[in-house]
XYZ file of C-alpha atoms in Angstrom:
686
model
C 13.272 -1.249 -1.634
C 15.806 -3.188 -3.935
C 19.290 -3.358 -4.363
C 19.386 -2.245 -8.111
C 18.011 1.007 -8.094
C 17.311 3.710 -10.482
C 19.705 7.011 -10.774
C 18.967 9.739 -8.761
C 17.886 11.862 -12.208
C 14.882 11.339 -13.611
C 14.190 8.603 -15.830
C 14.773 10.332 -19.924
C 11.705 8.513 -22.141
C 13.706 5.689 -23.734
C 12.299 3.796 -27.375
C 11.297 0.175 -27.165
C 9.806 -1.621 -29.926
C 7.465 0.932 -31.748
C 6.831 3.119 -28.778
C 8.102 5.599 -26.636
C 7.931 5.200 -22.167
C 9.798 5.383 -19.134
C 11.703 2.697 -17.512
C 9.502 0.279 -15.814
C 6.632 0.683 -17.915
C 5.176 -0.228 -21.138
C 1.470 1.070 -21.505
C 1.182 0.334 -25.090
C 1.717 -3.688 -24.319
C -1.047 -6.002 -24.678
C -0.186 -8.190 -22.274
C -2.930 -10.622 -20.148
C -2.131 -8.382 -17.324
C -2.962 -5.203 -18.962
C -5.912 -6.751 -20.596
C -7.378 -7.733 -17.642
C -6.642 -4.012 -15.673
C -8.737 -3.046 -18.785
C -11.558 -5.284 -17.368
C -11.121 -3.932 -14.093
C -11.114 -0.331 -14.740
C -14.466 -1.434 -16.590
C -16.066 -3.191 -13.725
C -14.792 0.116 -11.388
C -16.969 2.036 -13.346
C -19.806 -0.149 -13.855
C -19.875 -0.361 -9.749
C -19.608 3.224 -9.219
C -23.082 3.613 -11.441
C -24.859 0.998 -9.757
C -23.530 2.342 -5.658
C -25.127 5.807 -7.353
C -27.642 3.849 -8.430
C -28.467 2.302 -4.868
C -28.357 5.183 -2.989
C -30.779 6.990 -5.040
C -33.005 4.301 -4.352
C -32.165 4.645 -1.031
C -32.691 8.513 -0.410
C -36.357 7.903 -2.752
C -37.560 5.422 0.079
C -36.329 7.536 2.784
C -38.669 10.446 1.290
C -41.195 8.733 -0.674
C -44.854 8.374 1.100
C -46.751 6.916 -1.479
C -46.805 2.878 -1.441
C -46.675 2.359 -4.981
C -43.489 4.490 -4.697
C -42.005 3.092 -1.768
C -42.631 -0.410 -3.284
C -40.734 0.757 -7.032
C -37.940 2.015 -5.108
C -37.778 -1.322 -2.450
C -37.557 -2.865 -6.213
C -35.207 -1.007 -7.054
C -33.260 -1.452 -4.032
C -32.951 -5.061 -4.830
C -31.939 -5.182 -8.179
C -29.491 -3.222 -8.447
C -28.287 -4.862 -5.340
C -27.973 -8.105 -7.039
C -26.551 -6.569 -9.628
C -23.810 -5.306 -7.031
C -23.545 -8.830 -5.970
C -22.285 -9.643 -9.820
C -20.176 -7.381 -10.270
C -18.026 -7.769 -7.180
C -17.758 -11.450 -7.872
C -16.695 -10.995 -11.590
C -14.125 -8.183 -9.760
C -13.212 -10.987 -6.937
C -12.210 -13.129 -10.248
C -10.018 -11.338 -11.853
C -7.134 -11.864 -9.302
C -7.021 -15.497 -9.261
C -7.035 -15.736 -12.853
C -4.517 -18.382 -13.878
C -3.987 -17.117 -17.524
C -2.472 -14.020 -16.441
C -0.659 -14.276 -12.589
C 0.365 -17.702 -12.409
C 3.719 -19.468 -14.087
C 2.324 -20.717 -17.702
C 5.582 -23.307 -17.260
C 3.705 -24.288 -13.800
C 1.932 -28.227 -14.580
C 1.619 -29.097 -10.890
C 1.448 -26.340 -8.370
C -1.338 -25.089 -6.144
C -1.956 -21.699 -7.373
C -1.190 -18.406 -5.361
C -3.040 -15.388 -4.556
C -1.621 -12.095 -5.802
C -3.324 -8.251 -5.498
C -4.351 -6.366 -8.560
C -3.556 -3.012 -8.950
C -5.990 0.094 -7.537
C -7.155 2.152 -10.680
C -7.362 5.835 -10.981
C -8.322 8.973 -12.723
C -6.082 10.911 -14.349
C -4.905 14.791 -12.718
C -4.442 17.571 -14.022
C -1.217 19.537 -11.569
C -0.576 22.336 -14.287
C -2.909 25.218 -13.809
C -2.883 24.227 -9.719
C 0.819 24.032 -9.217
C 1.597 27.060 -11.660
C -0.610 29.553 -9.794
C 0.624 28.303 -6.282
C 4.130 28.767 -7.660
C 3.315 32.486 -8.630
C 1.546 33.246 -5.892
C 3.830 31.410 -3.207
C 7.104 31.336 -4.730
C 6.644 34.702 -6.756
C 7.883 33.035 -9.785
C 6.386 32.417 -13.263
C 4.533 28.979 -13.274
C 5.087 28.984 -16.636
C 8.983 28.417 -16.449
C 7.779 24.943 -14.739
C 5.842 23.686 -17.441
C 8.374 20.780 -17.947
C 8.900 19.754 -14.762
C 5.196 19.616 -14.210
C 4.683 17.311 -17.134
C 7.516 15.090 -16.208
C 5.601 15.039 -12.954
C 2.250 14.002 -15.121
C 4.194 11.520 -16.868
C 5.605 9.852 -14.083
C 2.092 9.500 -12.524
C 0.741 8.342 -15.866
C 3.642 5.707 -16.205
C 2.169 4.202 -12.537
C -0.666 2.954 -13.942
C 1.016 0.816 -16.002
C 4.002 -0.569 -14.159
C 6.549 -3.724 -15.835
C 5.992 -6.593 -13.462
C 9.312 -6.778 -12.519
C 11.806 -4.785 -10.355
C 12.085 -1.767 -13.048
C 8.047 -1.563 -12.256
C 8.802 -1.373 -8.551
C 11.176 1.028 -8.429
C 9.147 3.131 -10.806
C 6.492 3.068 -8.331
C 8.514 4.220 -5.407
C 10.016 6.709 -7.817
C 7.130 7.887 -7.886
C 5.871 7.595 -4.100
C 9.290 9.337 -3.102
C 8.013 12.359 -5.864
C 5.057 12.547 -4.003
C 6.718 13.694 -0.720
C 8.746 16.428 -2.408
C 5.640 17.892 -3.930
C 3.613 17.608 -0.539
C 6.056 19.591 0.933
C 6.407 22.446 -1.623
C 2.952 22.861 -2.529
C 0.257 21.217 -0.173
C 0.523 23.603 2.686
C -0.953 21.866 5.827
C -3.226 24.798 6.252
C -5.501 24.868 3.128
C -6.217 22.889 0.123
C -5.461 22.657 -3.188
C -8.280 21.873 -5.146
C -6.663 18.862 -6.798
C -8.900 15.755 -6.167
C -7.440 12.582 -6.041
C -9.824 9.104 -7.357
C -8.594 6.160 -6.040
C -10.979 2.912 -6.953
C -10.868 -0.024 -4.059
C -8.886 -2.854 -5.261
C -11.451 -5.385 -3.837
C -14.823 -3.573 -4.082
C -14.375 -1.037 -6.975
C -15.829 1.721 -5.057
C -13.985 4.942 -5.723
C -12.571 7.102 -3.048
C -11.714 10.680 -3.389
C -9.136 12.886 -1.143
C -8.095 16.637 -1.697
C -4.940 15.634 0.349
C -2.053 13.631 -0.975
C -2.454 11.030 1.674
C -4.451 8.951 -0.556
C -2.529 9.249 -3.578
C 0.600 8.389 -1.360
C -0.666 5.617 -0.088
C -2.607 3.767 -3.228
C 1.015 4.083 -4.785
C 2.669 2.247 -1.708
C -0.669 -0.712 -2.359
C 0.050 -0.880 -6.151
C 3.555 -1.527 -5.024
C 3.110 -4.548 -2.651
C 0.585 -5.204 -5.070
C 3.155 -5.470 -7.881
C 5.239 -7.814 -5.608
C 2.802 -10.159 -5.319
C 2.152 -10.243 -8.779
C 6.312 -11.034 -8.920
C 5.798 -13.333 -6.799
C 3.298 -15.774 -8.039
C 4.850 -15.047 -11.559
C 8.263 -17.104 -10.347
C 8.878 -20.613 -12.013
C 8.128 -22.373 -8.906
C 9.961 -25.339 -10.662
C 13.147 -24.128 -9.919
C 15.169 -23.454 -7.030
C 16.102 -19.984 -8.042
C 12.727 -19.651 -8.807
C 10.804 -20.517 -5.353
C 13.974 -18.091 -4.047
C 12.839 -15.023 -5.682
C 9.003 -15.931 -5.102
C 9.907 -15.881 -1.486
C 11.715 -12.593 -1.587
C 8.827 -10.979 -3.383
C 6.278 -12.188 -0.840
C 8.107 -11.012 1.991
C 8.918 -7.688 0.389
C 4.872 -7.725 -0.196
C 4.094 -8.246 3.244
C 6.751 -5.261 4.288
C 5.020 -2.893 2.028
C 1.381 -3.654 3.136
C 2.805 -3.832 6.847
C 4.555 -0.404 6.474
C 1.390 1.174 4.881
C -0.492 -0.358 7.883
C 1.468 1.507 10.466
C 2.161 4.831 8.084
C -1.166 5.675 6.606
C -3.912 4.782 9.695
C -6.906 6.455 7.987
C -7.199 6.208 4.872
C -10.716 6.162 3.572
C -10.971 2.486 1.410
C -11.645 -0.319 2.575
C -8.588 -2.258 1.159
C -6.432 -0.278 3.376
C -7.615 -0.090 6.572
C -5.493 -1.436 9.227
C -7.656 -4.935 9.437
C -7.722 -5.954 5.952
C -3.935 -4.985 5.370
C -3.113 -7.035 8.830
C -4.661 -9.765 6.574
C -2.979 -9.123 3.577
C 0.453 -8.998 5.269
C -0.649 -12.694 7.106
C -1.295 -14.139 3.247
C 1.247 -13.076 2.081
C 3.852 -14.659 4.697
C 1.494 -17.694 4.163
C 2.426 -18.019 0.401
C 6.301 -17.073 1.110
C 6.049 -20.033 3.727
C 4.500 -22.412 1.016
C 7.101 -21.464 -1.228
C 9.745 -22.095 1.504
C 8.096 -25.872 1.713
C 8.189 -25.924 -2.032
C 11.868 -25.443 -1.915
C 12.074 -28.174 0.324
C 10.013 -30.542 -1.677
C 11.639 -29.536 -4.820
C 14.473 -31.940 -4.881
C 12.414 -34.940 -4.206
C 10.935 -36.356 -0.722
C 13.329 -38.828 0.274
C 11.946 -42.169 1.500
C 13.767 -41.689 4.841
C 12.874 -41.665 8.575
C 14.489 -38.545 9.275
C 13.725 -36.922 5.408
C 9.997 -37.850 6.550
C 10.010 -36.195 9.885
C 11.029 -32.704 8.585
C 9.051 -32.646 6.030
C 5.850 -33.254 7.841
C 6.811 -31.089 10.095
C 7.116 -28.212 7.164
C 3.451 -29.265 6.257
C 1.796 -28.748 10.020
C 3.455 -25.595 9.392
C 2.101 -24.902 6.696
C -1.225 -26.277 7.329
C -1.261 -24.149 11.159
C -0.547 -20.667 9.084
C -2.916 -21.406 6.442
C -5.361 -21.920 9.638
C -4.647 -19.015 11.506
C -4.729 -16.824 7.845
C -8.752 -18.287 7.546
C -10.253 -17.541 10.845
C -8.849 -13.850 10.106
C -10.226 -13.525 6.910
C -13.524 -14.769 8.510
C -13.575 -11.910 11.168
C -15.831 -8.629 10.931
C -15.459 -6.268 9.292
C -12.788 -8.514 6.644
C -15.169 -11.378 5.893
C -17.332 -8.600 3.959
C -15.043 -7.144 1.624
C -12.164 -10.239 1.356
C -12.839 -12.499 -1.968
C -15.080 -15.667 -1.051
C -12.319 -17.427 -3.077
C -9.698 -16.284 -1.665
C -11.329 -17.681 2.307
C -12.477 -20.418 0.453
C -8.598 -21.390 -0.985
C -7.004 -20.491 2.335
C -9.161 -23.078 4.137
C -8.347 -25.710 1.425
C -5.216 -25.446 1.964
C -4.902 -25.636 5.565
C -6.903 -28.290 5.234
C -4.571 -29.949 2.409
C -1.122 -29.241 4.263
C -2.759 -31.064 7.293
C -3.370 -34.380 5.399
C 0.477 -33.747 3.952
C 2.005 -33.535 7.603
C -0.396 -36.853 8.650
C 0.285 -38.749 5.432
C 4.059 -38.614 5.722
C 3.625 -39.382 9.824
C 2.035 -42.133 8.633
C 4.766 -43.431 6.221
C 7.301 -43.105 8.287
C 5.848 -44.715 11.284
C 4.453 -47.825 8.885
C 7.842 -48.110 6.167
C 11.039 -47.856 8.773
C 10.473 -50.601 10.990
C 13.773 -50.698 13.305
C 16.049 -52.778 12.240
C 19.877 -53.338 12.974
C 21.734 -50.894 12.706
C 19.162 -48.419 13.258
C 19.740 -45.464 15.106
C 17.213 -45.734 17.798
C 17.889 -43.413 20.144
C 17.767 -40.448 17.320
C 14.550 -41.856 16.152
C 13.039 -42.019 19.609
C 14.336 -38.072 19.879
C 12.767 -37.268 16.495
C 9.681 -39.251 17.486
C 9.379 -37.247 20.882
C 9.576 -34.261 18.656
C 7.509 -35.222 16.586
C 4.423 -35.085 18.941
C 3.244 -32.366 21.406
C 1.871 -36.027 24.032
C 2.029 -39.412 22.560
C -1.115 -41.034 22.670
C -2.399 -42.594 26.068
C -0.426 -45.601 26.988
C 2.346 -45.104 24.315
C 5.609 -43.984 24.793
C 7.955 -43.237 21.548
C 10.808 -46.193 22.218
C 7.900 -48.586 23.108
C 6.160 -47.540 19.632
C 9.579 -47.471 17.890
C 10.152 -51.550 19.067
C 7.118 -52.758 18.914
C 6.051 -53.099 14.635
C 2.190 -53.600 15.708
C 2.586 -50.448 17.754
C 3.904 -48.168 14.958
C 1.503 -49.583 11.690
C -1.715 -48.752 14.296
C -0.378 -45.559 15.145
C 0.449 -44.809 11.007
C -2.936 -46.042 9.921
C -4.592 -43.826 12.588
C -2.681 -40.660 10.838
C -3.533 -42.337 7.750
C -7.114 -42.023 8.522
C -7.199 -38.319 10.003
C -5.374 -37.338 6.453
C -8.390 -39.131 4.654
C -10.834 -36.540 6.588
C -8.737 -33.696 5.746
C -8.196 -34.514 2.075
C -12.316 -34.981 2.068
C -12.638 -31.901 4.028
C -10.503 -29.429 1.582
C -12.148 -31.078 -1.671
C -15.302 -30.293 -0.370
C -14.989 -26.712 0.360
C -12.754 -26.268 -3.563
C -16.425 -27.975 -4.255
C -18.202 -24.928 -2.436
C -16.681 -22.287 -4.679
C -17.486 -21.618 -8.094
C -14.175 -19.832 -8.887
C -12.257 -22.551 -7.239
C -13.916 -25.006 -9.472
C -12.937 -23.925 -12.186
C -9.138 -24.003 -11.363
C -8.398 -27.120 -13.230
C -5.029 -27.675 -11.584
C -6.292 -26.974 -8.293
C -8.355 -30.290 -8.399
C -5.750 -32.423 -9.760
C -3.098 -31.361 -7.101
C -6.407 -32.185 -4.492
C -7.598 -35.042 -6.209
C -4.280 -36.701 -6.565
C -2.668 -36.483 -3.190
C -6.306 -37.751 -1.684
C -5.994 -40.749 -4.428
C -2.166 -41.657 -2.811
C -3.556 -41.178 0.876
C -6.566 -43.674 0.102
C -4.442 -46.301 -2.340
C -1.769 -46.096 0.896
C -4.426 -46.695 3.677
C -5.975 -49.637 1.215
C -2.400 -51.107 1.053
C -2.204 -51.532 4.812
C -6.159 -52.329 5.962
C -6.823 -55.067 8.358
C -9.942 -56.657 9.368
C -9.286 -55.305 12.803
C -8.374 -51.896 11.835
C -12.217 -50.660 13.526
C -10.934 -52.054 16.632
C -8.295 -50.103 16.493
C -9.032 -47.054 19.333
C -5.829 -45.124 18.823
C -6.028 -41.067 18.382
C -3.681 -39.988 15.637
C -2.419 -36.657 17.461
C -1.864 -33.353 15.953
C 1.984 -33.395 14.362
C 3.732 -29.920 15.845
C 4.816 -27.706 13.436
C 8.214 -26.473 12.585
C 10.193 -25.159 9.678
C 13.582 -24.380 8.819
C 13.358 -20.692 7.434
C 10.856 -19.098 9.392
C 9.518 -15.966 6.770
C 9.955 -12.220 7.573
C 8.515 -9.042 6.991
C 11.113 -7.556 4.482
C 10.890 -3.494 5.119
C 10.986 -0.886 2.352
C 14.409 0.444 1.986
C 13.695 3.871 0.761
C 17.247 5.305 1.540
C 18.297 2.614 -1.323
C 16.390 4.866 -3.616
C 17.272 8.146 -4.801
C 15.245 10.596 -5.973
C 15.802 14.070 -7.388
C 13.332 16.641 -6.631
C 11.559 17.801 -10.303
C 11.019 21.343 -8.912
C 14.558 21.614 -6.908
C 15.194 25.150 -9.082
C 12.603 26.467 -6.759
C 15.456 26.515 -3.617
C 16.734 24.029 -0.907
C 13.083 22.424 0.521
C 14.278 23.708 3.939
C 14.097 26.836 3.265
C 11.159 26.956 0.088
C 8.883 24.685 1.096
C 4.866 25.092 1.402
C 4.754 25.637 5.029
C 6.893 28.619 4.588
C 5.714 31.857 3.977
C 8.050 35.321 2.783
C 8.081 38.940 1.531
C 8.528 38.833 -2.503
C 11.857 39.203 -3.481
C 12.789 42.950 -2.999
C 15.783 44.404 -5.472
C 18.643 45.567 -3.401
C 21.139 47.735 -5.553
C 24.424 48.931 -3.825
C 28.042 49.221 -4.301
C 31.258 47.857 -2.199
C 33.098 50.605 -1.089
C 36.853 49.886 -0.807
C 35.970 46.158 -0.742
C 33.898 46.477 2.310
C 29.782 44.810 0.890
C 28.690 46.736 4.557
C 28.063 42.881 6.012
C 28.935 39.419 6.132
C 27.392 36.190 5.415
C 25.941 32.709 6.998
C 24.305 29.358 6.752
C 23.950 27.331 3.727
C 22.492 27.503 0.784
C 20.445 29.592 0.622
C 22.956 32.187 2.299
C 21.718 35.006 4.759
C 23.189 38.259 5.335
C 24.585 38.557 8.565
C 25.960 41.012 10.929
C 24.744 44.272 8.370
C 26.611 47.597 8.892
C 23.050 49.962 9.390
C 25.417 53.147 7.840
C 25.959 50.645 4.149
C 24.724 51.451 0.978
C 23.060 47.948 0.972
C 21.205 48.380 4.649
C 20.190 52.099 2.736
C 18.585 50.566 -0.600
C 16.694 48.104 1.984
C 19.096 44.886 2.924
C 17.837 43.215 6.536
C 19.769 40.871 8.768
C 17.974 37.691 7.967
C 17.229 38.248 4.817
C 17.727 35.298 2.328
C 19.434 36.340 -1.122
C 18.359 34.610 -4.133
C 19.732 36.236 -6.754
C 22.845 38.401 -7.696
C 22.875 40.202 -11.274
C 20.116 37.709 -12.478
C 22.597 34.451 -11.320
C 20.191 32.169 -9.259
C 21.858 31.913 -5.876
C 19.441 29.757 -3.724
C 22.033 26.771 -4.348
C 25.100 28.470 -3.695
C 27.368 28.203 -0.756
C 28.774 31.018 1.798
C 31.956 31.203 -0.348
C 30.353 30.965 -3.702
C 28.145 34.228 -3.195
C 30.712 36.022 -1.081
C 33.569 35.363 -4.457
C 30.120 36.243 -6.864
C 30.133 39.498 -5.148
C 33.271 40.383 -4.864
C 33.855 39.662 -8.800
C 31.493 43.309 -9.474
C 34.490 45.236 -7.763
C 33.440 48.682 -7.542
C 30.743 48.404 -9.930
C 26.758 48.714 -8.703
C 25.000 45.645 -7.505
C 21.469 44.192 -7.973
C 21.000 41.502 -5.486
C 17.660 40.001 -4.757
C 16.373 39.045 -1.265
C 13.429 37.815 0.598
C 12.833 37.675 4.630
C 10.339 34.741 6.032
C 7.479 35.934 7.464
C 5.729 34.547 10.986
C 4.818 31.005 9.897
C 1.256 31.154 11.703
C 0.366 33.876 9.434
C -3.554 33.056 8.703
C -4.148 30.703 5.747
C -7.831 29.232 4.670
C -8.418 26.069 6.236
C -10.235 23.062 4.604
C -10.349 19.400 4.131
C -12.574 17.171 2.461
C -12.946 13.744 2.309
C -15.412 11.560 -0.143
C -16.001 7.921 -1.344
C -18.338 6.931 -2.715
C -21.282 4.337 -0.977
C -19.866 4.686 2.278
C -21.653 6.431 5.297
C -20.294 10.170 6.752
C -17.449 10.352 4.247
C -18.028 13.807 3.064
C -16.440 16.622 5.783
C -15.731 19.965 5.122
C -14.357 22.734 7.893
C -13.822 26.227 7.457
C -11.480 27.813 9.969
C -12.138 31.439 10.541
C -9.672 33.745 9.360
C -7.595 35.529 11.564
C -5.686 38.787 11.630
C -2.940 38.901 9.531
C -1.802 42.087 11.879
C -0.637 39.671 15.443
C 0.051 43.065 17.605
C -4.048 44.241 17.658
C -4.890 42.938 20.295
C -7.714 44.655 21.559
C -10.722 44.409 18.670
C -13.600 42.662 19.419
C -15.841 40.310 17.318
C -18.470 41.261 15.900
C -22.235 39.717 17.123
C -23.279 38.999 13.642
C -21.871 36.497 11.608
C -19.272 37.379 8.371
C -19.738 36.023 4.894
C -16.509 34.136 5.466
C -18.340 32.385 8.875
C -20.636 30.585 6.527
C -20.516 26.743 6.433
C -19.341 26.871 10.474
C -21.252 26.043 14.229
C -25.031 25.032 13.266
C -24.835 25.726 9.542
C -22.297 23.576 8.468
C -23.966 20.480 7.718
C -25.448 22.740 4.822
C -22.157 23.392 3.464
C -21.074 21.655 0.773
C -18.474 23.992 -1.213
C -14.894 23.456 -1.115
C -13.775 26.069 -2.778
C -11.366 28.526 -1.188
C -12.689 31.902 -0.500
C -11.014 34.672 -2.154
C -8.995 36.865 0.534
C -9.721 40.451 1.114
C -7.186 43.265 0.913
C -8.572 44.264 4.297
C -7.622 43.598 7.609
C -10.538 41.573 9.494
C -10.695 41.484 14.017
C -8.858 38.285 15.202
C -11.506 35.634 15.706
C -10.865 33.820 19.558
C -12.988 30.427 18.633
C -11.461 28.038 16.239
C -12.770 25.001 14.881
C -10.624 21.887 14.706
C -7.744 21.428 12.285
C -7.751 19.270 9.376
C -5.617 16.773 11.452
C -7.826 16.364 13.954
C -10.558 16.007 11.839
C -8.291 13.094 10.051
C -8.013 11.386 13.148
C -11.676 10.830 13.369
C -13.510 7.671 12.239
C -16.517 10.015 11.636
C -14.607 12.231 8.768
C -13.419 8.980 6.856
C -15.787 6.388 6.795
C-alpha cells in the first residue's frame, strides 16, 4: 500500500501529549475534522430516526382505512421527507467544507472534493470469540482476553485515523487483521451473532450485517476516503505538494477500484458498483487537475509552444470533468451523489474548456510570424491542436495571414467567454458553491481576463466574422493511472496466532477435542515417525507400540508434549523434545481432523434501514452427523428445527442459532440455498 509500513507486530500504545493512543490515531485531538466527524455522527442518528418515522408512516398509510387517519399519515410522510432532504443537504455540505479539508495556505485555487469517513457502532467481540474458542478450539477463552482487547482497541482506533500515512497504515493493518479473524472465527456455514453496523457516507442510512464482508468493505472505503483527505490537504502551491496530491488521489482511486471489483454486493449505496465507478473517475479527475496545476505552477510563459501545451492540458481537464459530470448524471448515481459535487464537476468542465480556448486565442493573436520564426514547427503544432481546421483555412496559411490569425483567435475568445458565463451560472445555482468565496473569485477573475482580452482586440467588423472556433484536442504529458493497494508490503501479525497455524486451526475445519496419550519410548524407539511442518503429524505408527495402545492414530496432529505447546514446532524440534525424556513416561496431546462436511447451522442476515428487501434469512436443515446411515426415511411432519423454511420462511424473524440436540437426526435430502447464493442475489441486499 505504501512504501513505509508499520512493523509486523501489533503497535504498542504510545504516549503523546496527555493521551495514550495507537500510532496513526489520536481520538483526543479536537481538530476541525474530528468535530466534522462528530457532526456527521449526529446527522446519521437524526437520519436514522427520520427513516424509521417514514417507514412507520408508510406502513400506517398501507393499512389504514379511515380517511382522516390516511390524510394524517400523508401529512406526516410529507414532513418526514422534507426533514430527510434537509438532513441530506447538511450531510452533503460537510465534505465540501473548505475550513477543514482544504489546505489553509492556498490563496487562489479551486477546491477539491474529499470523501468523508464512514461512521460505525461499537462491536463487542469478547463474549462471542471466547465462546467460539472454547467450543471450536477446546481452549479456555479467558486466556485470549489480551488478544481480543487488542483487536477491539485496533477497531476503535480505526474510527479516528490521523490524516497521514500512519492513519492509512492503521486502517490497512485492521483490514489485514480482519482476514485472520475471518479465517479463525467465522465459519462459512454459520453466523457468529456479531452485528456490524456502518452508516452510508453519502446518505447517512445505516446498514447492518452479521458477517465480516461489510466490515472489511467499509474499512477499505475509509482507507480510500482518507487518501482523498490527504490529497485535498496537500499544499498545492508547491511542486512537492502537488506531487503528493497526485499520488494520494491515484491511491484513493486504486483502493476504491479494488473495493468495487472485490466486494460486489455490499448493501450500501456509497459502496455500490455504480457509485464506486463514479468515485474512481472523480479521484482520477482530481489527480489530473493536480497535474495541470503542477505544469502551471512555475508560470505560463507567453510563448507559442508553451501556450499550445497548456491549452491542450486545459482541454484535457475540461474533457475529464465533462465525462465525470455525465457519469454523475446517470441513474442510479444521480439520486445519491451530492448535488454540490455534480455542480462542481460541471463548473470545472466549463472553466477548463474556457481556459483551453483562451490560451489558444493568445497563441494565435500575440504570436505573429516574424523573421526567424520556426514556421514548420508552428504549423505542426497548430495541425495537432485541432481535430480539423475551420472550413477554408489551412495551418500554414493561417499562420502566415495575420488577419486570419486574429479572426480565429477572437473566435476562440468568444467561445471562452461562453464557457466562462456557463461556469459562473452553474456555480450560482448551487447554494454550497455560492458560499465558497475562493471559487467565486477564481471564476470571476478568469472571466474578466478573457473579457478584457477580447475588448482589446474587438473591432467593428467582428460581427461579420463567420469563423467558428474548433474544439481544442485534449492532450496531456502525464496521464494519471490507478495505483492499486499493495497488500504484500504490509506485514501484519495474527493476534490469535497462539491458536496454531492457520492452515490447520481455522474456523472451516473441525477436529476432535485434544486427547491425552501417555506412552514411553521402548529402547529409544517411539513406535512412530513424524511428518509435515507445524503442526506435525503422527506417521507410520506401529500398531503394537505403547503410543498406539494409548490411543494414538496415524494422521493425529501433536498439539502439546508435557504441557509444552507444539503447534508451531517443526518435525526436528518435536522429535528432539520427545527424545529428551528418554525412558520416562511422556504425556502427549493430539487432535484428529473430522470430516469438513459435518453439519452446522447455516444462516445469513442483512439489514439496512430504509432499503427494500434488505432483511433476508435462511435456515438450512440439520444433516445427520452419521454419514453412513443412508437408509433412514424423512418424516413428513415438519420438525421444530424446520421452522422458517419453505412457505413459512417469510414469517421467520429470528437470527439466533438454535441449539443442537445430542441425538441422531435423519438426513434431510432437500436443501435450501447456501448463504453465498443468497448474497449473490440483488433481492437479499437491496
